[in-house]
Amino acid sequence: MGSALPLGEPVPADGAFPAGTAIDAATAFGVYLHVPFCRVRCGYCDFNTYTSDELRGARQDQYADTLLREVALARGVLERTGPLRPASTVFFGGGTPTLLPPGDLARMLDGVRDAFGIEPGAEVTVEANPDTVSDAVAAELSASGVTRLSIGMQSAVPHVLAALDRTHDPANVRTAVAAARAAGLDVSVDLIYGAPGESLADWRASLETAVELAPDHVSAYALIIEDGTKLARQIRRGEVPAPDDDLQADMYELADDLLSAAGFEWYEVSNWARSDDQRSRHNLAYWQGTDWWGFGPGAHSHVGGVRFWNVKHPAAYAQRLAAGESPAAAREVPDLEARSLENVLLRTRIREGLPVSELLGEGRRAVAALIADGLVDGPSALHGTIVLTRRGRLLADAVVRALTE
């Protein structure tokens, strides 16, 4: 059911921002819609999601109406703070958004459109389990204004899917991609590497299958063992091996080689796209530090320099909104030092990199050593921008430490 929420200061019942909060009309505004439902909890998952027997007082069939109450509350908060901005991206994440009927997702999208407006040409993404996508579902989503489907493929190898507790039929990934294409939707596939028992040959098979599907975008994430998950307990008991860092590095390099050869270009440490237009604009907004409002239990938001996050459980979330209160659990306004650290952490991950001028003194002095170690592209840094080499992408955490110490 997800990790613990961070600490912060209380949020007033009406959700009002702190005095003096200023919203820049020129800053893009994104919307994240969290759908916290899953049929089965995957052993590695630390997201704020719930199976049917964990809901305890919340109902899936009432969820769309509940979330729309938060949309209405957000409009009121933003009207009082001003100005209102149309959404440039909308992202349905989870959980498994496509466990809800397409009509519920359409109503949620209509609520965003009515409250804020949606920019012409906006990117509207829905995450989907392959087993939940049919021609009819894809067509209904497209008709509602969805432009992009992000399909949770994870692997093409059955024993790897089993190690991850993924229950979908691998053959249905191809079916889901075909349904999305028939409906005129862009397609992204999500992969995970480094599962217990996964070999480099297994990973190659998954990558080659993903390339054969001819998506517009591929995400490939190294498996991370999160405290409190089933997989963490299995590793602690010695039932399965922990991920091998060297093998994961080899897997990353193989992904970069195969995807680059197939015409994909990396633009963020774990993401590749066929063109700039097919990048995930919503996720780029996170890495570039723009504004977004996250709706749903446990969702996080960043608006006008204020960060806030909702209560986690769907029942608590519904109860607050039924009472006309903000579902926000707490908030913070990061200081200059925290924002500087976050800026380095996020913007070094993307292809455009981070201007050297935005580094503090010690960070600037670290650049030469990072170039010498082959972690930062020398010509780019000498022209004033930190851009990671492929080795730098593999050691991104070390680069961030060096730039912020």
mmCIF file of N, CA and C in Angstrom, residues 137-245:
data_model
loop_
_atom_site.group_PDB
_atom_site.id
_atom_site.type_symbol
_atom_site.label_atom_id
_atom_site.label_comp_id
_atom_site.label_asym_id
_atom_site.label_seq_id
_atom_site.Cartn_x
_atom_site.Cartn_y
_atom_site.Cartn_z
ATOM 1 N N VAL A 137 -12.317 -0.900 -25.654
ATOM 2 C CA VAL A 137 -11.768 -0.025 -24.609
ATOM 3 C C VAL A 137 -10.896 1.059 -25.232
ATOM 4 N N ALA A 138 -10.008 0.665 -26.128
ATOM 5 C CA ALA A 138 -9.118 1.638 -26.759
ATOM 6 C C ALA A 138 -9.906 2.675 -27.554
ATOM 7 N N ALA A 139 -10.922 2.234 -28.261
ATOM 8 C CA ALA A 139 -11.728 3.160 -29.063
ATOM 9 C C ALA A 139 -12.465 4.149 -28.179
ATOM 10 N N GLU A 140 -12.998 3.667 -27.045
ATOM 11 C CA GLU A 140 -13.726 4.569 -26.143
ATOM 12 C C GLU A 140 -12.782 5.580 -25.495
ATOM 13 N N LEU A 141 -11.601 5.126 -25.125
ATOM 14 C CA LEU A 141 -10.625 6.059 -24.556
ATOM 15 C C LEU A 141 -10.234 7.120 -25.576
ATOM 16 N N SER A 142 -9.986 6.705 -26.794
ATOM 17 C CA SER A 142 -9.619 7.665 -27.840
ATOM 18 C C SER A 142 -10.729 8.680 -28.066
ATOM 19 N N ALA A 143 -11.968 8.206 -28.088
ATOM 20 C CA ALA A 143 -13.098 9.104 -28.314
ATOM 21 C C ALA A 143 -13.254 10.122 -27.188
ATOM 22 N N SER A 144 -12.789 9.774 -25.980
ATOM 23 C CA SER A 144 -12.931 10.680 -24.832
ATOM 24 C C SER A 144 -11.854 11.765 -24.817
ATOM 25 N N GLY A 145 -10.811 11.606 -25.654
ATOM 26 C CA GLY A 145 -9.743 12.594 -25.683
ATOM 27 C C GLY A 145 -8.390 12.067 -25.268
ATOM 28 N N VAL A 146 -8.301 10.778 -24.912
ATOM 29 C CA VAL A 146 -7.006 10.169 -24.601
ATOM 30 C C VAL A 146 -6.189 10.103 -25.893
ATOM 31 N N THR A 147 -4.897 10.388 -25.796
ATOM 32 C CA THR A 147 -4.028 10.384 -26.976
ATOM 33 C C THR A 147 -2.949 9.318 -26.924
ATOM 34 N N ARG A 148 -2.746 8.702 -25.752
ATOM 35 C CA ARG A 148 -1.558 7.859 -25.570
ATOM 36 C C ARG A 148 -1.851 6.755 -24.560
ATOM 37 N N LEU A 149 -1.414 5.541 -24.873
ATOM 38 C CA LEU A 149 -1.565 4.417 -23.958
ATOM 39 C C LEU A 149 -0.179 3.958 -23.532
ATOM 40 N N SER A 150 0.030 3.818 -22.215
ATOM 41 C CA SER A 150 1.288 3.327 -21.659
ATOM 42 C C SER A 150 1.041 1.921 -21.130
ATOM 43 N N ILE A 151 1.584 0.922 -21.807
ATOM 44 C CA ILE A 151 1.234 -0.475 -21.561
ATOM 45 C C ILE A 151 2.299 -1.136 -20.690
ATOM 46 N N GLY A 152 1.857 -1.726 -19.592
ATOM 47 C CA GLY A 152 2.766 -2.352 -18.641
ATOM 48 C C GLY A 152 3.197 -3.731 -19.107
ATOM 49 N N MET A 153 4.137 -3.773 -20.031
ATOM 50 C CA MET A 153 4.651 -5.038 -20.567
ATOM 51 C C MET A 153 5.563 -5.730 -19.550
ATOM 52 N N GLN A 154 6.518 -4.994 -18.994
ATOM 53 C CA GLN A 154 7.494 -5.438 -17.989
ATOM 54 C C GLN A 154 8.477 -6.476 -18.526
ATOM 55 N N SER A 155 8.003 -7.553 -19.145
ATOM 56 C CA SER A 155 8.886 -8.573 -19.699
ATOM 57 C C SER A 155 8.096 -9.385 -20.717
ATOM 58 N N ALA A 156 8.830 -10.045 -21.628
ATOM 59 C CA ALA A 156 8.200 -10.979 -22.566
ATOM 60 C C ALA A 156 8.443 -12.423 -22.153
ATOM 61 N N VAL A 157 9.128 -12.613 -21.022
ATOM 62 C CA VAL A 157 9.564 -13.945 -20.606
ATOM 63 C C VAL A 157 8.693 -14.409 -19.436
ATOM 64 N N PRO A 158 7.973 -15.530 -19.575
ATOM 65 C CA PRO A 158 7.030 -15.935 -18.524
ATOM 66 C C PRO A 158 7.645 -16.074 -17.134
ATOM 67 N N HIS A 159 8.841 -16.671 -17.011
ATOM 68 C CA HIS A 159 9.372 -16.872 -15.657
ATOM 69 C C HIS A 159 9.792 -15.541 -15.019
ATOM 70 N N VAL A 160 10.115 -14.548 -15.833
ATOM 71 C CA VAL A 160 10.429 -13.222 -15.289
ATOM 72 C C VAL A 160 9.154 -12.552 -14.803
ATOM 73 N N LEU A 161 8.092 -12.641 -15.588
ATOM 74 C CA LEU A 161 6.804 -12.093 -15.150
ATOM 75 C C LEU A 161 6.361 -12.753 -13.850
ATOM 76 N N ALA A 162 6.572 -14.062 -13.743
ATOM 77 C CA ALA A 162 6.190 -14.770 -12.510
ATOM 78 C C ALA A 162 7.004 -14.272 -11.328
ATOM 79 N N ALA A 163 8.299 -14.021 -11.531
ATOM 80 C CA ALA A 163 9.138 -13.515 -10.446
ATOM 81 C C ALA A 163 8.672 -12.149 -9.971
ATOM 82 N N LEU A 164 8.063 -11.374 -10.880
ATOM 83 C CA LEU A 164 7.552 -10.045 -10.540
ATOM 84 C C LEU A 164 6.099 -10.080 -10.061
ATOM 85 N N ASP A 165 5.503 -11.278 -10.042
ATOM 86 C CA ASP A 165 4.083 -11.441 -9.699
ATOM 87 C C ASP A 165 3.165 -10.761 -10.706
ATOM 88 N N ARG A 166 3.633 -10.584 -11.928
ATOM 89 C CA ARG A 166 2.771 -10.048 -12.978
ATOM 90 C C ARG A 166 1.911 -11.187 -13.524
ATOM 91 N N THR A 167 0.629 -10.953 -13.638
ATOM 92 C CA THR A 167 -0.304 -12.020 -14.002
ATOM 93 C C THR A 167 -0.808 -11.932 -15.437
ATOM 94 N N HIS A 168 -0.383 -10.903 -16.190
ATOM 95 C CA HIS A 168 -0.945 -10.784 -17.537
ATOM 96 C C HIS A 168 -0.349 -11.820 -18.485
ATOM 97 N N ASP A 169 -1.105 -12.120 -19.528
ATOM 98 C CA ASP A 169 -0.663 -13.013 -20.590
ATOM 99 C C ASP A 169 0.280 -12.234 -21.501
ATOM 100 N N PRO A 170 1.537 -12.686 -21.676
ATOM 101 C CA PRO A 170 2.462 -11.927 -22.526
ATOM 102 C C PRO A 170 1.922 -11.683 -23.931
ATOM 103 N N ALA A 171 1.124 -12.605 -24.434
ATOM 104 C CA ALA A 171 0.580 -12.433 -25.787
ATOM 105 C C ALA A 171 -0.355 -11.244 -25.877
ATOM 106 N N ASN A 172 -0.928 -10.849 -24.752
ATOM 107 C CA ASN A 172 -1.888 -9.749 -24.781
ATOM 108 C C ASN A 172 -1.221 -8.381 -24.927
ATOM 109 N N VAL A 173 0.094 -8.319 -24.756
ATOM 110 C CA VAL A 173 0.778 -7.053 -25.017
ATOM 111 C C VAL A 173 0.618 -6.687 -26.484
ATOM 112 N N ARG A 174 0.833 -7.660 -27.348
ATOM 113 C CA ARG A 174 0.678 -7.413 -28.790
ATOM 114 C C ARG A 174 -0.766 -7.023 -29.114
ATOM 115 N N THR A 175 -1.728 -7.698 -28.481
ATOM 116 C CA THR A 175 -3.142 -7.382 -28.704
ATOM 117 C C THR A 175 -3.461 -5.959 -28.268
ATOM 118 N N ALA A 176 -2.919 -5.561 -27.117
ATOM 119 C CA ALA A 176 -3.178 -4.212 -26.596
ATOM 120 C C ALA A 176 -2.568 -3.151 -27.497
ATOM 121 N N VAL A 177 -1.346 -3.392 -27.975
ATOM 122 C CA VAL A 177 -0.707 -2.438 -28.892
ATOM 123 C C VAL A 177 -1.524 -2.311 -30.169
ATOM 124 N N ALA A 178 -1.989 -3.423 -30.704
ATOM 125 C CA ALA A 178 -2.789 -3.379 -31.929
ATOM 126 C C ALA A 178 -4.090 -2.616 -31.708
ATOM 127 N N ALA A 179 -4.730 -2.828 -30.553
ATOM 128 C CA ALA A 179 -5.975 -2.116 -30.255
ATOM 129 C C ALA A 179 -5.723 -0.616 -30.148
ATOM 130 N N ALA A 180 -4.632 -0.241 -29.488
ATOM 131 C CA ALA A 180 -4.304 1.180 -29.362
ATOM 132 C C ALA A 180 -4.038 1.803 -30.721
ATOM 133 N N ARG A 181 -3.284 1.109 -31.565
ATOM 134 C CA ARG A 181 -2.988 1.635 -32.900
ATOM 135 C C ARG A 181 -4.269 1.797 -33.715
ATOM 136 N N ALA A 182 -5.167 0.812 -33.632
ATOM 137 C CA ALA A 182 -6.418 0.882 -34.389
ATOM 138 C C ALA A 182 -7.260 2.074 -33.954
ATOM 139 N N ALA A 183 -7.115 2.475 -32.684
ATOM 140 C CA ALA A 183 -7.877 3.611 -32.157
ATOM 141 C C ALA A 183 -7.158 4.943 -32.373
ATOM 142 N N GLY A 184 -5.984 4.899 -33.007
ATOM 143 C CA GLY A 184 -5.254 6.137 -33.283
ATOM 144 C C GLY A 184 -4.438 6.665 -32.121
ATOM 145 N N LEU A 185 -4.132 5.794 -31.149
ATOM 146 C CA LEU A 185 -3.394 6.221 -29.965
ATOM 147 C C LEU A 185 -1.892 6.005 -30.137
ATOM 148 N N ASP A 186 -1.082 6.914 -29.590
ATOM 149 C CA ASP A 186 0.340 6.663 -29.451
ATOM 150 C C ASP A 186 0.541 5.569 -28.408
ATOM 151 N N VAL A 187 1.676 4.877 -28.498
ATOM 152 C CA VAL A 187 1.919 3.728 -27.627
ATOM 153 C C VAL A 187 3.283 3.818 -26.974
ATOM 154 N N SER A 188 3.302 3.613 -25.660
ATOM 155 C CA SER A 188 4.535 3.413 -24.911
ATOM 156 C C SER A 188 4.465 2.043 -24.265
ATOM 157 N N VAL A 189 5.613 1.348 -24.174
ATOM 158 C CA VAL A 189 5.659 0.102 -23.405
ATOM 159 C C VAL A 189 6.652 0.276 -22.263
ATOM 160 N N ASP A 190 6.288 -0.235 -21.095
ATOM 161 C CA ASP A 190 7.115 -0.158 -19.895
ATOM 162 C C ASP A 190 7.766 -1.508 -19.630
ATOM 163 N N LEU A 191 9.065 -1.498 -19.367
ATOM 164 C CA LEU A 191 9.829 -2.704 -19.072
ATOM 165 C C LEU A 191 10.523 -2.556 -17.728
ATOM 166 N N ILE A 192 10.796 -3.697 -17.072
ATOM 167 C CA ILE A 192 11.568 -3.743 -15.840
ATOM 168 C C ILE A 192 12.679 -4.770 -16.033
ATOM 169 N N TYR A 193 13.898 -4.425 -15.610
ATOM 170 C CA TYR A 193 14.992 -5.386 -15.732
ATOM 171 C C TYR A 193 15.660 -5.615 -14.387
ATOM 172 N N GLY A 194 16.236 -6.818 -14.258
ATOM 173 C CA GLY A 194 16.926 -7.175 -13.023
ATOM 174 C C GLY A 194 16.105 -8.002 -12.068
ATOM 175 N N ALA A 195 15.027 -8.626 -12.548
ATOM 176 C CA ALA A 195 14.197 -9.463 -11.679
ATOM 177 C C ALA A 195 14.975 -10.710 -11.259
ATOM 178 N N PRO A 196 14.621 -11.305 -10.114
ATOM 179 C CA PRO A 196 15.290 -12.540 -9.695
ATOM 180 C C PRO A 196 15.208 -13.605 -10.778
ATOM 181 N N GLY A 197 16.353 -14.167 -11.131
ATOM 182 C CA GLY A 197 16.397 -15.223 -12.125
ATOM 183 C C GLY A 197 16.430 -14.752 -13.564
ATOM 184 N N GLU A 198 16.381 -13.439 -13.802
ATOM 185 C CA GLU A 198 16.403 -12.943 -15.173
ATOM 186 C C GLU A 198 17.841 -12.881 -15.674
ATOM 187 N N SER A 199 18.097 -13.493 -16.816
ATOM 188 C CA SER A 199 19.423 -13.481 -17.419
ATOM 189 C C SER A 199 19.512 -12.368 -18.454
ATOM 190 N N LEU A 200 20.736 -12.110 -18.907
ATOM 191 C CA LEU A 200 20.916 -11.124 -19.963
ATOM 192 C C LEU A 200 20.202 -11.566 -21.229
ATOM 193 N N ALA A 201 20.175 -12.881 -21.487
ATOM 194 C CA ALA A 201 19.458 -13.401 -22.657
ATOM 195 C C ALA A 201 17.947 -13.177 -22.519
ATOM 196 N N ASP A 202 17.422 -13.359 -21.312
ATOM 197 C CA ASP A 202 15.998 -13.072 -21.069
ATOM 198 C C ASP A 202 15.696 -11.611 -21.388
ATOM 199 N N TRP A 203 16.561 -10.732 -20.900
ATOM 200 C CA TRP A 203 16.344 -9.296 -21.107
ATOM 201 C C TRP A 203 16.434 -8.946 -22.583
ATOM 202 N N ARG A 204 17.367 -9.550 -23.288
ATOM 203 C CA ARG A 204 17.456 -9.313 -24.732
ATOM 204 C C ARG A 204 16.155 -9.724 -25.421
ATOM 205 N N ALA A 205 15.600 -10.861 -25.016
ATOM 206 C CA ALA A 205 14.349 -11.326 -25.620
ATOM 207 C C ALA A 205 13.225 -10.320 -25.395
ATOM 208 N N SER A 206 13.164 -9.746 -24.193
ATOM 209 C CA SER A 206 12.118 -8.753 -23.912
ATOM 210 C C SER A 206 12.319 -7.490 -24.735
ATOM 211 N N LEU A 207 13.564 -7.032 -24.827
ATOM 212 C CA LEU A 207 13.842 -5.843 -25.623
ATOM 213 C C LEU A 207 13.509 -6.072 -27.097
ATOM 214 N N GLU A 208 13.906 -7.221 -27.626
ATOM 215 C CA GLU A 208 13.638 -7.499 -29.037
ATOM 216 C C GLU A 208 12.140 -7.596 -29.298
ATOM 217 N N THR A 209 11.412 -8.164 -28.354
ATOM 218 C CA THR A 209 9.951 -8.223 -28.498
ATOM 219 C C THR A 209 9.349 -6.823 -28.472
ATOM 220 N N ALA A 210 9.839 -5.995 -27.562
ATOM 221 C CA ALA A 210 9.337 -4.620 -27.480
ATOM 222 C C ALA A 210 9.601 -3.872 -28.780
ATOM 223 N N VAL A 211 10.778 -4.021 -29.327
ATOM 224 C CA VAL A 211 11.103 -3.346 -30.589
ATOM 225 C C VAL A 211 10.201 -3.835 -31.718
ATOM 226 N N GLU A 212 9.930 -5.146 -31.752
ATOM 227 C CA GLU A 212 9.053 -5.702 -32.790
ATOM 228 C C GLU A 212 7.645 -5.114 -32.731
ATOM 229 N N LEU A 213 7.226 -4.693 -31.537
ATOM 230 C CA LEU A 213 5.892 -4.115 -31.394
ATOM 231 C C LEU A 213 5.805 -2.714 -32.000
ATOM 232 N N ALA A 214 6.954 -2.124 -32.317
ATOM 233 C CA ALA A 214 7.044 -0.795 -32.946
ATOM 234 C C ALA A 214 6.289 0.278 -32.157
ATOM 235 N N PRO A 215 6.558 0.404 -30.841
ATOM 236 C CA PRO A 215 5.933 1.496 -30.077
ATOM 237 C C PRO A 215 6.600 2.825 -30.419
ATOM 238 N N ASP A 216 6.010 3.886 -29.917
ATOM 239 C CA ASP A 216 6.591 5.221 -30.086
ATOM 240 C C ASP A 216 7.595 5.539 -28.986
ATOM 241 N N HIS A 217 7.506 4.806 -27.895
ATOM 242 C CA HIS A 217 8.239 5.177 -26.671
ATOM 243 C C HIS A 217 8.467 3.916 -25.850
ATOM 244 N N VAL A 218 9.625 3.835 -25.205
ATOM 245 C CA VAL A 218 9.936 2.713 -24.324
ATOM 246 C C VAL A 218 10.503 3.259 -23.017
ATOM 247 N N SER A 219 9.973 2.773 -21.904
ATOM 248 C CA SER A 219 10.556 3.026 -20.584
ATOM 249 C C SER A 219 11.167 1.721 -20.090
ATOM 250 N N ALA A 220 12.384 1.789 -19.561
ATOM 251 C CA ALA A 220 13.055 0.597 -19.040
ATOM 252 C C ALA A 220 13.641 0.948 -17.682
ATOM 253 N N TYR A 221 13.087 0.349 -16.638
ATOM 254 C CA TYR A 221 13.460 0.693 -15.267
ATOM 255 C C TYR A 221 14.164 -0.476 -14.588
ATOM 256 N N ALA A 222 15.268 -0.187 -13.911
ATOM 257 C CA ALA A 222 15.930 -1.198 -13.092
ATOM 258 C C ALA A 222 15.055 -1.530 -11.889
ATOM 259 N N LEU A 223 14.929 -2.814 -11.599
ATOM 260 C CA LEU A 223 14.166 -3.228 -10.419
ATOM 261 C C LEU A 223 14.836 -2.691 -9.162
ATOM 262 N N ILE A 224 14.068 -2.006 -8.347
ATOM 263 C CA ILE A 224 14.538 -1.484 -7.067
ATOM 264 C C ILE A 224 13.786 -2.214 -5.960
ATOM 265 N N ILE A 225 14.501 -2.664 -4.965
ATOM 266 C CA ILE A 225 13.874 -3.384 -3.863
ATOM 267 C C ILE A 225 13.458 -2.383 -2.797
ATOM 268 N N GLU A 226 12.157 -2.252 -2.608
ATOM 269 C CA GLU A 226 11.610 -1.291 -1.659
ATOM 270 C C GLU A 226 11.292 -1.979 -0.336
ATOM 271 N N ASP A 227 11.637 -1.326 0.763
ATOM 272 C CA ASP A 227 11.316 -1.869 2.077
ATOM 273 C C ASP A 227 9.819 -2.103 2.207
ATOM 274 N N GLY A 228 9.460 -3.186 2.859
ATOM 275 C CA GLY A 228 8.059 -3.464 3.123
ATOM 276 C C GLY A 228 7.352 -4.248 2.040
ATOM 277 N N THR A 229 8.029 -4.501 0.924
ATOM 278 C CA THR A 229 7.386 -5.255 -0.153
ATOM 279 C C THR A 229 7.607 -6.753 0.053
ATOM 280 N N LYS A 230 6.787 -7.539 -0.635
ATOM 281 C CA LYS A 230 6.933 -8.994 -0.592
ATOM 282 C C LYS A 230 8.311 -9.410 -1.085
ATOM 283 N N LEU A 231 8.787 -8.763 -2.150
ATOM 284 C CA LEU A 231 10.082 -9.126 -2.709
ATOM 285 C C LEU A 231 11.212 -8.829 -1.729
ATOM 286 N N ALA A 232 11.116 -7.716 -1.016
ATOM 287 C CA ALA A 232 12.133 -7.402 -0.009
ATOM 288 C C ALA A 232 12.176 -8.472 1.073
ATOM 289 N N ARG A 233 11.013 -8.954 1.478
ATOM 290 C CA ARG A 233 10.971 -10.012 2.495
ATOM 291 C C ARG A 233 11.562 -11.311 1.950
ATOM 292 N N GLN A 234 11.275 -11.635 0.685
ATOM 293 C CA GLN A 234 11.821 -12.854 0.093
ATOM 294 C C GLN A 234 13.347 -12.798 0.016
ATOM 295 N N ILE A 235 13.884 -11.644 -0.319
ATOM 296 C CA ILE A 235 15.339 -11.494 -0.399
ATOM 297 C C ILE A 235 15.958 -11.587 0.991
ATOM 298 N N ARG A 236 15.323 -10.952 1.958
ATOM 299 C CA ARG A 236 15.841 -10.978 3.332
ATOM 300 C C ARG A 236 15.882 -12.415 3.872
ATOM 301 N N ARG A 237 14.890 -13.221 3.485
ATOM 302 C CA ARG A 237 14.854 -14.624 3.942
ATOM 303 C C ARG A 237 15.736 -15.543 3.106
ATOM 304 N N GLY A 238 16.352 -15.012 2.065
ATOM 305 C CA GLY A 238 17.216 -15.821 1.216
ATOM 306 C C GLY A 238 16.472 -16.686 0.219
ATOM 307 N N GLU A 239 15.198 -16.399 -0.001
ATOM 308 C CA GLU A 239 14.406 -17.221 -0.928
ATOM 309 C C GLU A 239 14.714 -16.892 -2.381
ATOM 310 N N VAL A 240 15.068 -15.645 -2.660
ATOM 311 C CA VAL A 240 15.452 -15.238 -4.014
ATOM 312 C C VAL A 240 16.664 -14.317 -3.897
ATOM 313 N N PRO A 241 17.486 -14.243 -4.950
ATOM 314 C CA PRO A 241 18.667 -13.379 -4.873
ATOM 315 C C PRO A 241 18.311 -11.909 -5.040
ATOM 316 N N ALA A 242 19.124 -11.056 -4.431
ATOM 317 C CA ALA A 242 18.985 -9.614 -4.638
ATOM 318 C C ALA A 242 19.463 -9.261 -6.040
ATOM 319 N N PRO A 243 18.991 -8.151 -6.610
ATOM 320 C CA PRO A 243 19.476 -7.741 -7.930
ATOM 321 C C PRO A 243 20.988 -7.567 -7.936
ATOM 322 N N ASP A 244 21.602 -7.949 -9.037
ATOM 323 C CA ASP A 244 23.046 -7.837 -9.223
ATOM 324 C C ASP A 244 23.328 -6.517 -9.937
ATOM 325 N N ASP A 245 24.043 -5.603 -9.260
ATOM 326 C CA ASP A 245 24.291 -4.280 -9.835
ATOM 327 C C ASP A 245 25.039 -4.368 -11.163
#
